[in-house]
Coordinates of C-alpha atoms and ligand atoms in Angstrom, one line a residue:
X102 CA 91.8 111.2 122.5
X103 CA 94.7 111.6 120.2
X104 CA 98.3 111.8 121.5
X105 CA 101.2 113.7 120.1
X106 CA 104.8 112.3 120.1
X107 CA 107.5 114.8 119.2
X108 CA 110.9 113.9 117.7
X109 CA 113.4 114.9 115.1
X110 CA 112.2 115.5 111.5
X111 CA 114.4 113.0 109.6
X112 CA 112.8 112.5 106.2
X113 CA 110.3 114.8 104.5
X114 CA 106.7 113.9 103.9
X115 CA 103.6 112.9 105.7
X116 CA 102.4 109.3 106.1
X117 CA 99.0 108.2 107.5
X118 CA 98.5 104.5 108.3
X119 CA 98.2 101.9 111.0
X120 CA 101.1 101.3 113.3
X121 CA 103.3 98.2 112.8
X122 CA 105.6 97.7 115.8
X123 CA 109.0 96.4 114.8
X124 CA 109.7 95.5 118.4
X125 CA 110.8 92.3 119.9
X126 CA 108.2 91.2 122.5
X127 CA 109.1 90.2 126.0
X128 CA 109.0 86.4 125.9
X129 CA 109.7 85.7 129.6
X130 CA 107.5 83.0 131.1
X131 CA 107.2 81.0 134.3
X132 CA 107.6 77.3 134.7
X133 CA 104.4 75.7 135.9
X134 CA 103.2 72.2 136.8
X135 CA 99.9 71.2 135.2
X136 CA 97.3 68.5 135.5
X137 CA 95.8 68.8 132.1
X138 CA 98.8 67.7 130.0
X139 CA 96.5 67.1 126.9
X140 CA 95.6 70.7 126.9
X141 CA 99.4 71.7 126.9
X142 CA 100.1 69.3 124.1
X143 CA 97.3 70.8 122.0
X144 CA 98.6 74.3 122.7
X145 CA 102.1 73.3 121.6
X146 CA 100.9 71.6 118.5
X147 CA 98.9 74.7 117.5
X148 CA 101.9 77.0 118.2
X149 CA 104.0 74.7 116.0
X150 CA 101.5 74.9 113.2
X151 CA 101.1 78.7 113.4
X152 CA 104.9 79.0 113.4
X153 CA 105.1 76.8 110.2
X154 CA 102.5 79.0 108.6
X155 CA 104.6 82.1 109.4
X156 CA 107.8 80.7 108.2
X157 CA 106.2 79.4 105.0
X158 CA 104.9 82.9 104.2
X159 CA 108.2 84.6 105.1
X160 CA 110.0 82.1 102.9
X161 CA 107.8 82.8 99.9
X162 CA 108.2 86.5 100.4
X163 CA 112.0 86.3 100.8
X164 CA 112.2 84.2 97.6
X165 CA 110.3 86.9 95.7
X166 CA 112.2 89.9 97.0
X167 CA 115.7 88.5 97.8
X168 CA 116.0 85.3 95.7
X169 CA 116.1 81.5 96.0
X170 CA 119.4 81.3 97.9
X171 CA 118.3 83.8 100.6
X172 CA 115.1 81.9 101.1
X173 CA 116.8 78.6 101.8
X174 CA 117.5 79.5 105.5
X175 CA 113.7 79.3 106.0
X176 CA 113.6 75.8 104.6
X177 CA 115.9 74.8 107.5
X178 CA 113.4 76.4 109.9
X179 CA 110.5 74.5 108.4
X180 CA 112.4 71.3 108.7
X181 CA 113.1 71.9 112.4
X182 CA 109.4 72.7 113.0
X183 CA 108.4 69.4 111.4
X184 CA 111.2 67.3 113.0
X185 CA 109.3 64.3 114.5
X186 CA 112.0 63.6 117.0
X187 CA 111.8 67.1 118.5
X188 CA 108.0 67.2 118.5
X189 CA 107.7 63.9 120.3
X190 CA 110.4 64.9 122.9
X191 CA 108.3 68.0 123.7
X192 CA 105.1 66.1 124.1
X193 CA 106.8 63.4 126.1
X194 CA 108.3 66.0 128.4
X195 CA 104.9 67.6 129.0
X196 CA 103.5 64.2 129.9
X197 CA 106.3 62.9 132.0
X198 CA 107.1 66.0 133.9
X199 CA 103.6 67.5 134.0
X200 CA 104.9 70.9 133.1
X201 CA 103.5 73.7 130.9
X202 CA 104.2 73.8 127.1
X203 CA 106.5 76.8 127.4
X204 CA 108.9 75.1 129.8
X205 CA 108.8 71.8 127.8
X206 CA 109.6 73.7 124.6
X207 CA 112.4 75.5 126.3
X208 CA 114.0 72.4 127.8
X209 CA 113.9 70.3 124.6
X210 CA 115.0 73.0 122.2
X211 CA 117.8 74.2 124.5
X212 CA 119.0 70.6 124.7
X213 CA 118.9 70.3 120.9
X214 CA 120.8 73.6 120.5
X215 CA 123.5 72.6 123.0
X216 CA 124.1 69.2 121.3
X217 CA 124.5 71.0 118.0
X218 CA 126.8 73.6 119.4
X219 CA 129.0 70.9 120.8
X220 CA 129.8 69.5 117.3
X221 CA 133.1 71.4 117.0
X222 CA 134.3 69.5 114.0
X223 CA 131.0 70.2 112.1
X224 CA 130.5 74.0 111.6
X225 CA 127.4 73.4 109.5
X226 CA 125.6 71.6 112.4
X227 CA 126.9 74.2 114.8
X228 CA 125.2 76.9 112.8
X229 CA 121.9 75.0 112.9
X230 CA 121.9 75.7 116.7
X231 CA 121.0 79.3 115.9
X232 CA 118.2 78.1 113.7
X233 CA 116.8 75.9 116.5
X234 CA 116.9 78.9 118.9
X235 CA 115.2 81.1 116.3
X236 CA 112.4 78.6 115.7
X237 CA 112.0 78.0 119.4
X238 CA 111.5 81.8 119.9
X239 CA 108.8 81.9 117.3
X240 CA 106.9 78.9 118.8
X241 CA 107.2 80.5 122.2
X242 CA 105.8 83.8 120.8
X243 CA 102.7 81.9 119.6
X244 CA 102.3 80.1 123.0
X245 CA 102.4 83.5 124.8
X246 CA 100.3 85.1 122.1
X247 CA 102.9 87.8 121.6
X248 CA 103.6 87.7 117.8
X249 CA 107.1 88.4 116.5
X250 CA 107.4 91.2 114.0
X251 CA 107.9 90.1 110.4
X252 CA 108.8 93.1 108.3
X253 CA 109.0 90.9 105.2
X254 CA 105.3 90.1 105.6
X255 CA 104.0 93.7 105.5
X256 CA 101.4 93.8 102.8
X257 CA 99.4 96.8 103.6
X258 CA 100.2 100.4 104.3
X259 CA 101.9 100.8 107.7
X260 CA 103.9 103.3 109.9
X261 CA 106.8 101.2 111.2
X262 CA 107.3 101.9 114.9
X263 CA 110.7 100.8 116.3
X264 CA 113.1 101.4 119.2
X265 CA 116.0 101.5 116.9
X266 CA 116.4 100.8 113.2
X267 CA 119.7 99.5 111.8
X268 CA 120.6 100.4 108.2
X269 CA 119.9 96.8 107.2
X270 CA 116.4 96.9 108.8
X271 CA 115.7 100.0 106.9
X272 CA 117.0 98.6 103.6
X273 CA 114.6 95.6 103.8
X274 CA 111.5 97.7 104.0
X275 CA 109.1 97.6 101.1
X276 CA 108.6 101.2 100.0
X277 CA 105.2 100.4 98.6
X278 CA 103.7 99.7 102.0
X279 CA 105.9 101.5 104.5
X280 CA 104.5 105.0 104.8
X281 CA 106.7 106.2 107.6
X282 CA 109.2 105.4 110.3
X283 CA 108.7 106.4 113.9
X284 CA 111.8 105.6 116.0
X285 CA 112.7 106.0 119.6
X286 CA 116.4 106.5 119.0
X287 CA 118.6 108.3 116.5
X288 CA 119.4 111.8 115.2
X289 CA 119.0 113.5 111.9
X290 CA 122.3 112.3 110.6
X291 CA 122.2 108.7 112.0
X292 CA 122.5 106.4 109.1
X293 CA 119.0 105.0 109.3
X294 CA 117.7 108.6 109.0
X295 CA 119.9 109.0 105.9
X296 CA 118.6 105.7 104.4
X297 CA 115.0 106.7 105.0
X298 CA 115.6 109.9 103.0
X299 CA 117.2 107.8 100.2
X300 CA 114.1 105.5 100.2
X301 CA 111.8 108.6 100.3
X302 CA 110.0 107.3 103.4
X303 CA 108.9 110.0 105.8
X304 CA 110.6 109.6 109.2
X305 CA 110.6 110.9 112.7
X306 CA 113.5 109.7 114.9
X307 CA 114.6 110.4 118.5
X308 CA 111.0 110.3 119.7
X309 CA 112.2 108.5 122.9
X310 CA 108.8 107.0 123.8
X311 CA 107.1 105.9 120.6
X312 CA 107.4 102.2 121.4
X313 CA 105.9 102.8 124.8
X314 CA 102.9 104.7 123.5
X315 CA 102.0 103.2 120.2
X316 CA 100.3 99.8 119.9
X317 CA 100.0 97.6 116.9
X318 CA 97.2 98.8 114.6
X319 CA 96.8 102.3 116.2
X320 CA 96.1 104.9 113.5
X321 CA 99.2 107.1 113.2
X322 CA 99.9 110.4 111.4
X323 CA 103.6 110.7 110.8
X324 CA 104.8 114.2 110.0
X325 CA 108.4 113.9 108.8
X326 CA 108.4 117.6 107.8
X327 CA 108.0 119.0 111.3
X328 CA 109.1 116.0 113.4
X329 CA 106.1 114.7 115.2
X330 CA 103.5 111.9 115.1
X331 CA 99.8 111.9 116.2
X332 CA 98.5 108.6 117.5
X333 CA 94.8 107.9 117.2
X334 CA 94.0 111.2 115.5
X335 CA 90.5 112.6 115.6
X336 CA 88.5 113.4 112.4
X337 CA 89.7 117.0 112.2
X338 CA 93.4 116.0 112.6
X339 CA 92.9 113.3 109.9
X340 CA 91.5 115.9 107.5
X341 CA 94.1 118.5 108.3
X342 CA 97.1 116.3 107.8
X343 CA 95.6 114.5 104.7
X344 CA 95.3 118.0 103.2
X345 CA 98.9 118.9 104.2
X346 CA 100.2 115.6 102.8
X347 CA 98.4 116.5 99.5
X348 CA 99.8 120.0 99.6
X349 CA 103.3 118.6 100.0
X350 CA 102.8 116.3 97.1
X351 CA 101.7 119.2 94.9
X352 CA 104.8 121.1 95.9
X353 CA 106.8 118.1 94.9
X354 CA 105.1 118.0 91.6
X355 CA 106.1 121.7 91.0
X356 CA 109.7 120.9 91.9
X357 CA 109.7 118.0 89.4
X358 CA 109.4 120.5 86.6
X359 CA 113.0 121.6 87.3
X360 CA 114.4 118.1 86.7
X361 CA 116.2 119.0 83.5
X362 CA 117.2 122.5 84.4
X363 CA 120.5 123.7 85.9
X364 CA 120.7 125.1 89.4
X365 CA 120.9 128.8 89.0
X366 CA 120.2 131.7 91.4
X367 CA 117.8 134.5 90.6
X368 CA 120.9 136.6 89.6
X369 CA 122.2 134.0 87.3
X370 CA 124.9 132.3 89.4
X371 CA 125.3 128.6 88.7
X372 CA 125.8 126.1 91.5
X373 CA 126.1 122.3 91.2
X374 CA 123.4 120.3 93.0
X375 CA 124.5 116.6 93.3
X376 CA 123.3 113.4 94.9
X377 CA 124.6 111.3 97.7
X378 CA 124.2 107.6 97.0
X379 CA 124.9 104.4 98.9
X380 CA 124.6 101.7 96.2
X381 CA 124.6 101.6 92.4
X382 CA 120.8 101.1 92.5
X383 CA 120.4 104.6 94.0
X384 CA 121.8 106.2 90.9
X385 CA 118.4 105.9 89.2
X386 CA 116.8 108.1 91.9
X387 CA 119.7 110.5 91.5
X388 CA 119.3 110.9 87.7
X389 CA 115.5 111.0 87.9
X390 CA 115.8 113.9 90.4
X391 CA 118.1 115.7 87.9
X392 CA 121.3 115.4 89.9
X393 CA 124.1 117.3 88.1
X394 CA 126.7 114.9 89.7
X395 CA 127.1 112.2 92.3
X396 CA 128.8 114.2 95.0
X397 CA 129.2 111.3 97.4
X398 CA 129.1 107.6 96.8
X399 CA 129.3 106.0 100.2
X400 CA 131.1 102.8 99.1
X401 CA 131.0 101.1 102.5
X402 CA 127.5 99.9 101.7
X403 CA 129.0 97.7 99.0
X404 CA 131.0 96.1 101.8
X405 CA 128.1 96.0 104.2
X406 CA 125.8 94.3 101.7
X407 CA 128.2 91.4 101.2
X408 CA 129.2 88.3 103.1
X409 CA 132.9 88.9 102.5
X410 CA 135.2 91.6 101.3
X411 CA 133.9 92.5 97.8
X412 CA 136.4 91.5 95.1
X413 CA 138.1 93.9 92.8
X414 CA 135.9 92.8 90.0
X415 CA 132.7 93.1 91.9
X416 CA 133.7 96.6 92.9
X417 CA 134.8 97.5 89.4
X418 CA 131.4 96.5 88.1
X419 CA 129.6 98.6 90.7
X420 CA 131.7 101.8 90.1
X421 CA 131.5 101.3 86.3
X422 CA 127.7 101.1 86.5
X423 CA 127.5 104.4 88.4
X424 CA 130.0 106.2 86.1
X425 CA 128.1 105.0 83.0
X426 CA 124.7 105.9 84.4
X427 CA 125.9 109.4 85.0
X428 CA 127.0 109.8 81.4
X429 CA 130.2 111.8 81.8
X430 CA 128.9 113.9 84.7
X431 CA 131.2 114.0 87.8
X432 CA 131.1 111.1 90.2
X433 CA 132.8 111.5 93.5
X434 CA 133.5 108.0 95.0
X435 CA 134.5 108.0 98.6
X436 CA 136.8 105.1 99.7
X437 CA 135.4 102.8 102.4
X438 CA 134.3 104.5 105.6
X439 CA 133.8 101.5 107.9
X440 CA 133.8 101.9 111.7
X441 CA 131.8 104.2 113.8
X442 CA 128.2 102.9 113.4
X443 CA 129.0 100.9 110.3
X444 CA 130.3 97.3 110.8
X445 CA 131.3 94.4 108.7
X446 CA 130.4 91.0 110.2
X447 CA 133.3 89.4 108.4
X448 CA 135.9 92.0 109.4
X449 CA 135.7 92.1 113.2
X450 CA 136.9 95.4 114.6
X451 CA 138.2 95.7 118.2
X452 CA 135.7 96.8 120.8
X453 CA 136.3 100.4 121.4
X454 CA 135.1 103.0 124.0
X455 CA 134.6 105.6 121.3
X456 CA 134.0 104.0 117.9
X457 CA 133.4 107.3 116.2
X458 CA 136.8 108.5 117.4
X459 CA 138.4 105.1 116.8
X460 CA 139.7 102.8 114.1
X461 CA 137.7 103.8 111.1
X462 CA 137.7 105.0 107.5
X463 CA 141.1 106.1 106.1
X464 CA 142.7 104.9 109.3
X465 CA 141.7 101.3 108.5
X466 CA 142.5 101.8 104.8
X467 CA 146.1 102.9 105.6
X468 CA 146.5 100.1 108.1
X469 CA 144.9 97.3 106.1
X470 CA 146.4 98.3 102.8
X471 CA 145.4 95.2 100.9
X472 CA 141.8 96.2 101.3
X473 CA 142.5 99.8 100.2
X474 CA 144.7 98.8 97.2
X475 CA 141.9 96.5 96.0
X476 CA 139.4 99.3 96.1
X477 CA 141.8 101.8 94.4
X478 CA 142.5 99.3 91.6
X479 CA 138.8 98.8 91.0
X480 CA 138.3 102.6 91.0
X481 CA 141.2 103.1 88.6
X482 CA 139.9 100.5 86.2
X483 CA 136.4 102.0 86.3
X484 CA 137.8 105.6 85.7
X485 CA 137.8 104.9 82.0
X486 CA 134.0 104.9 81.9
X487 CA 133.2 108.4 83.1
X488 CA 134.4 111.4 85.1
X489 CA 135.7 109.8 88.3
X490 CA 136.9 111.8 91.4
X491 CA 138.2 109.9 94.4
X492 CA 137.7 111.2 97.9
X493 CA 139.3 110.0 101.2
X494 CA 137.1 110.1 104.4
X495 CA 138.1 111.2 107.9
X496 CA 141.4 112.8 106.8
X497 CA 142.9 114.4 109.9
X498 CA 146.5 115.2 108.8
X499 CA 148.4 116.0 105.7
X500 CA 150.5 112.9 106.2
X501 CA 147.3 110.7 105.9
X502 CA 146.4 112.4 102.6
X503 CA 149.9 112.1 101.3
X504 CA 150.1 108.4 102.2
X505 CA 146.7 107.7 100.5
X506 CA 147.8 109.7 97.4
X507 CA 151.1 107.7 97.3
X508 CA 149.3 104.4 97.4
X509 CA 146.9 105.6 94.7
X510 CA 149.9 106.7 92.5
X511 CA 151.6 103.3 93.0
X512 CA 148.4 101.3 92.0
X513 CA 147.9 103.6 89.0
X514 CA 151.4 103.1 87.8
X515 CA 151.1 99.3 88.1
X516 CA 147.9 99.3 86.1
X517 CA 149.4 101.5 83.4
X518 CA 152.5 99.2 83.2
X519 CA 150.1 96.3 82.6
X520 CA 148.5 98.1 79.8
X521 CA 145.1 98.8 81.5
X522 CA 143.2 101.9 80.4
X523 CA 143.1 104.4 83.2
X524 CA 141.9 108.0 83.1
X525 CA 144.7 110.5 83.6
X526 CA 142.6 113.3 85.1
X527 CA 141.3 111.7 88.2
X528 CA 140.9 114.3 90.9
X529 CA 141.8 113.4 94.5
X530 CA 139.9 115.2 97.3
X531 CA 139.2 114.9 100.9
X532 CA 136.3 115.0 103.3
X533 CA 136.7 118.0 105.6
X534 CA 134.9 116.5 108.7
X535 CA 137.5 116.8 111.4
X536 CA 138.1 120.2 113.0
X537 CA 141.9 119.9 112.7
X538 CA 141.5 119.6 108.9
X539 CA 139.1 122.6 108.8
X540 CA 141.6 124.6 110.8
X541 CA 144.4 123.7 108.4
X542 CA 142.4 124.0 105.2
X543 CA 144.8 126.6 103.7
X544 CA 147.6 124.0 103.7
X545 CA 145.4 121.1 102.6
X546 CA 144.1 123.3 99.7
X547 CA 147.6 123.5 98.2
X548 CA 147.8 119.6 97.9
X549 CA 144.3 118.3 97.3
X550 CA 142.1 118.8 94.2
X551 CA 138.9 119.5 96.1
X552 CA 137.2 119.6 99.5
X553 CA 133.9 118.1 100.4
X554 CA 132.7 119.3 103.8
X555 CA 131.1 116.4 105.8
X556 CA 129.0 118.4 108.2
X557 CA 127.4 115.3 109.8
X558 CA 130.8 114.4 111.3
X559 CA 132.2 118.0 111.4
X560 CA 129.3 119.1 113.6
X561 CA 129.6 116.0 115.9
X562 CA 133.3 116.6 116.4
X563 CA 133.1 120.4 116.7
X564 CA 130.4 120.3 119.4
X565 CA 131.6 117.0 120.8
X566 CA 128.1 115.5 120.5
X567 CA 127.5 112.0 119.2
X568 CA 125.4 112.2 116.0
X569 CA 123.3 109.2 116.8
X570 CA 122.4 110.2 120.4
X571 CA 119.0 111.9 120.7
X572 CA 119.9 113.2 124.2
X573 CA 122.5 115.5 122.8
X574 CA 120.8 116.2 119.5
X575 CA 120.2 119.9 120.5
X576 CA 123.9 120.2 119.8
X577 CA 123.4 119.5 116.1
X578 CA 123.7 123.2 115.4
X579 CA 124.3 123.8 111.7
X580 CA 123.7 127.5 112.0
X581 CA 125.9 128.1 115.0
X582 CA 128.2 131.0 114.1
X583 CA 131.2 129.0 115.4
X584 CA 130.5 126.4 112.7
X585 CA 129.6 128.8 110.0
X586 CA 132.9 130.7 110.5
X587 CA 134.8 127.4 110.1
X588 CA 132.9 126.5 107.0
X589 CA 133.4 130.0 105.5
X590 CA 137.2 129.7 106.0
X591 CA 137.3 126.3 104.4
X592 CA 135.5 127.5 101.3
X593 CA 137.8 130.6 101.1
X594 CA 140.9 128.5 101.5
X595 CA 139.8 126.2 98.6
X596 CA 139.1 129.2 96.4
X597 CA 142.4 130.9 97.2
X598 CA 144.2 127.9 95.6
X599 CA 141.8 127.7 92.7
X600 CA 140.1 124.5 94.1
X601 CA 136.4 123.7 94.5
X602 CA 134.6 123.4 97.8
X603 CA 131.7 121.0 98.1
X604 CA 129.5 119.9 100.9
X605 CA 128.0 116.4 101.2
X606 CA 126.7 116.4 104.8
X607 CA 123.0 116.8 105.4
X608 CA 123.5 120.6 106.0
X609 CA 123.9 121.0 102.2
X610 CA 120.2 120.4 101.7
X611 CA 119.0 122.4 104.7
X612 CA 116.7 125.3 103.7
X613 CA 118.1 127.8 106.2
X614 CA 121.7 126.9 105.5
X615 CA 121.5 126.9 101.7
X616 CA 121.3 130.7 101.4
X617 CA 124.2 131.1 103.7
X618 CA 126.3 128.6 101.8
X619 CA 125.5 130.4 98.5
X620 CA 126.6 133.7 100.1
X621 CA 129.9 132.0 101.1
X622 CA 130.4 130.7 97.5
X623 CA 130.1 127.0 98.2
X624 CA 130.4 125.4 94.7
X625 CA 128.7 122.1 95.1
X626 CA 125.8 120.9 97.2
X627 CA 125.4 117.1 97.6
X628 CA 122.4 115.6 99.3
X629 CA 119.8 112.8 99.4
X630 CA 118.2 112.6 95.9
X631 CA 114.9 113.5 97.4
X632 CA 116.1 117.0 98.4
X633 CA 117.7 118.0 95.1
X634 CA 114.7 119.6 93.4
X635 CA 113.6 121.4 96.5
X636 CA 117.0 123.0 96.8
X637 CA 117.1 123.8 93.1
X638 CA 113.8 125.5 93.4
X639 CA 115.0 127.4 96.4
X640 CA 118.1 128.6 94.7
X641 CA 116.1 129.9 91.8
X642 CA 114.4 132.4 94.1
X643 CA 117.5 133.6 95.9
X644 CA 119.7 136.5 94.9
X645 CA 123.4 135.9 95.7
X646 CA 124.4 139.6 95.7
X647 CA 121.7 140.2 98.5
X648 CA 122.8 137.2 100.4
X649 CA 126.4 138.3 100.4
X650 CA 125.4 141.6 102.1
X651 CA 123.7 139.6 104.9
X652 CA 126.7 137.4 105.6
X653 CA 128.9 139.7 107.7
X654 CA 126.0 140.3 110.0
X655 CA 125.5 136.6 110.5
X656 CA 129.2 135.8 111.0
X657 CA 130.1 138.8 113.1
X658 CA 127.0 139.8 115.1
X659 CA 124.9 136.7 115.6
X660 CA 125.7 134.7 118.7
X661 CA 123.6 131.6 118.6
X662 CA 122.2 129.0 116.3
X663 CA 118.7 130.3 117.0
X664 CA 119.6 133.9 116.2
X665 CA 121.0 132.9 112.8
X666 CA 118.0 130.9 112.0
X667 CA 115.7 133.7 113.0
X668 CA 117.6 136.3 111.0
X669 CA 117.6 134.1 107.9
X670 CA 113.9 133.5 108.2
X671 CA 113.3 137.2 108.6
X672 CA 115.5 138.5 105.8
X673 CA 115.4 135.8 103.3
X674 CA 112.4 134.3 101.5
X675 CA 113.0 130.6 102.3
Ligands
LIG120 C1 129.5 113.5 106.8 O1 130.1 113.2 107.8 O2 129.0 114.7 106.7 C2 129.3 112.6 105.7 C3 128.8 113.0 104.5 O3 129.7 111.3 105.8 P1 128.9 110.2 106.6 O4 127.5 110.8 106.9 O5 128.9 109.0 105.7 O6 129.7 110.0 107.8
LIG121 MG1 131.4 111.4 107.7

């Protein structure tokens, strides 16, 4: 019998394939005494051989997808597996102590790792201790017959089932074979959900029990449109969802025809539909989806995909690439938004009780000014190659914006004094993602050049509900009138001062929210590249004058998120 697992629809599309559990197995074991030591020695030798085969395959695959240097780590693993000293110590321990292979492996490798770790004057050897532990874990997994997951080795279509996915796990997935993600944790705006949309991989997150229910190789239908999965589907379900997947693909093909058209409502009003990107590579998906701008470049991914702070030149190259690829269309680059759920291994941040409310984004930039100034210099130098706009994240007070602007102005002047070409029309804007900033939008609008409403954070702070926590995901309420009123006021405040209002949170691509935002006059909608054509198609069918008539009823009479949704679904053809 098939089983249904419900969760949160996090990335559009339907995938059907066998499950691949990206879950670390439980490798606990008991120490036993044995009579047949030869049998234990044979077992350990087999496990060593199987581990070598694994590592060799991972090594080859890493070399192809990541490069020679990244593959070198696996050479170290292969050398450990073949180390005659270690192998003979394990077999001797089995013979002398008459213990099982698992215990002998543990005792010997633990000893090796401890010896290496003690070499305080040799950091290279100390690091090898981690390799020994990794290798030992792999051999143990073979002894216990509980294989470790190897995402790099996926070579057939799969639905990846995981307890949690970090952004870096998600980034390593091969789009060709990964047909969907089914994840226990996470909300619609957690960063792994956002990455899965960028990669165009259907995803269901916050499923709570997927890893308890789904076994390796179970057939799974993953419905990222409606937020559920069916495990071991029957023939009828297989046919139904294969047809729906096909229908979705046809719809996508229709949308693709709008690639080179502007985003215009049925009554002729133009809006800008833009792309959110995380790396310069994403710009290809943005341009091929017909993005009219880059509305948000989350630059922190440049920092996260590096082993050290990216240099000014490396950043300059990345920003220049995006500006050139957009051929004079606007590119909004947000300064680094580290902290919260985004960490840099080389920039340890203090442990905090509430990282989302802590030391992050502009707060770090204003504190660690050398990092901020390097980024601003790279941006200023790149400004020459396109239409750059700079945006500051997590602005809570006017003072923060003024300080950031002051530092920007100083760096600009220094570059001009050196004779470096810098554009003189760089607009400076802020993310509106903190309720205090939304409440004070009329004053901010006098000083900034543009707003971009970051609803992912604005909703989490307004409803005091962690965006990554599926237990409180019911409080992700983009249609709640309390939030809609706030957004409406922010847009009006911008317009009153002749400034533009954009939105770059996930709500900008939400089919129920889009008609409301059009009625409020939101100028720019920035979203995952995969949503652009769907939204453009939706806008084409909507009449702004009609939507404006509906707005007062929504803002004044509706009381709940559900009421607004229902009213929009009834009155608007979405
Ligand atoms: C937001 O908060 O809405 C936003 C776009 O920024 P991020 O998702 O990167 O926090
Ligand atoms: Mg944010």
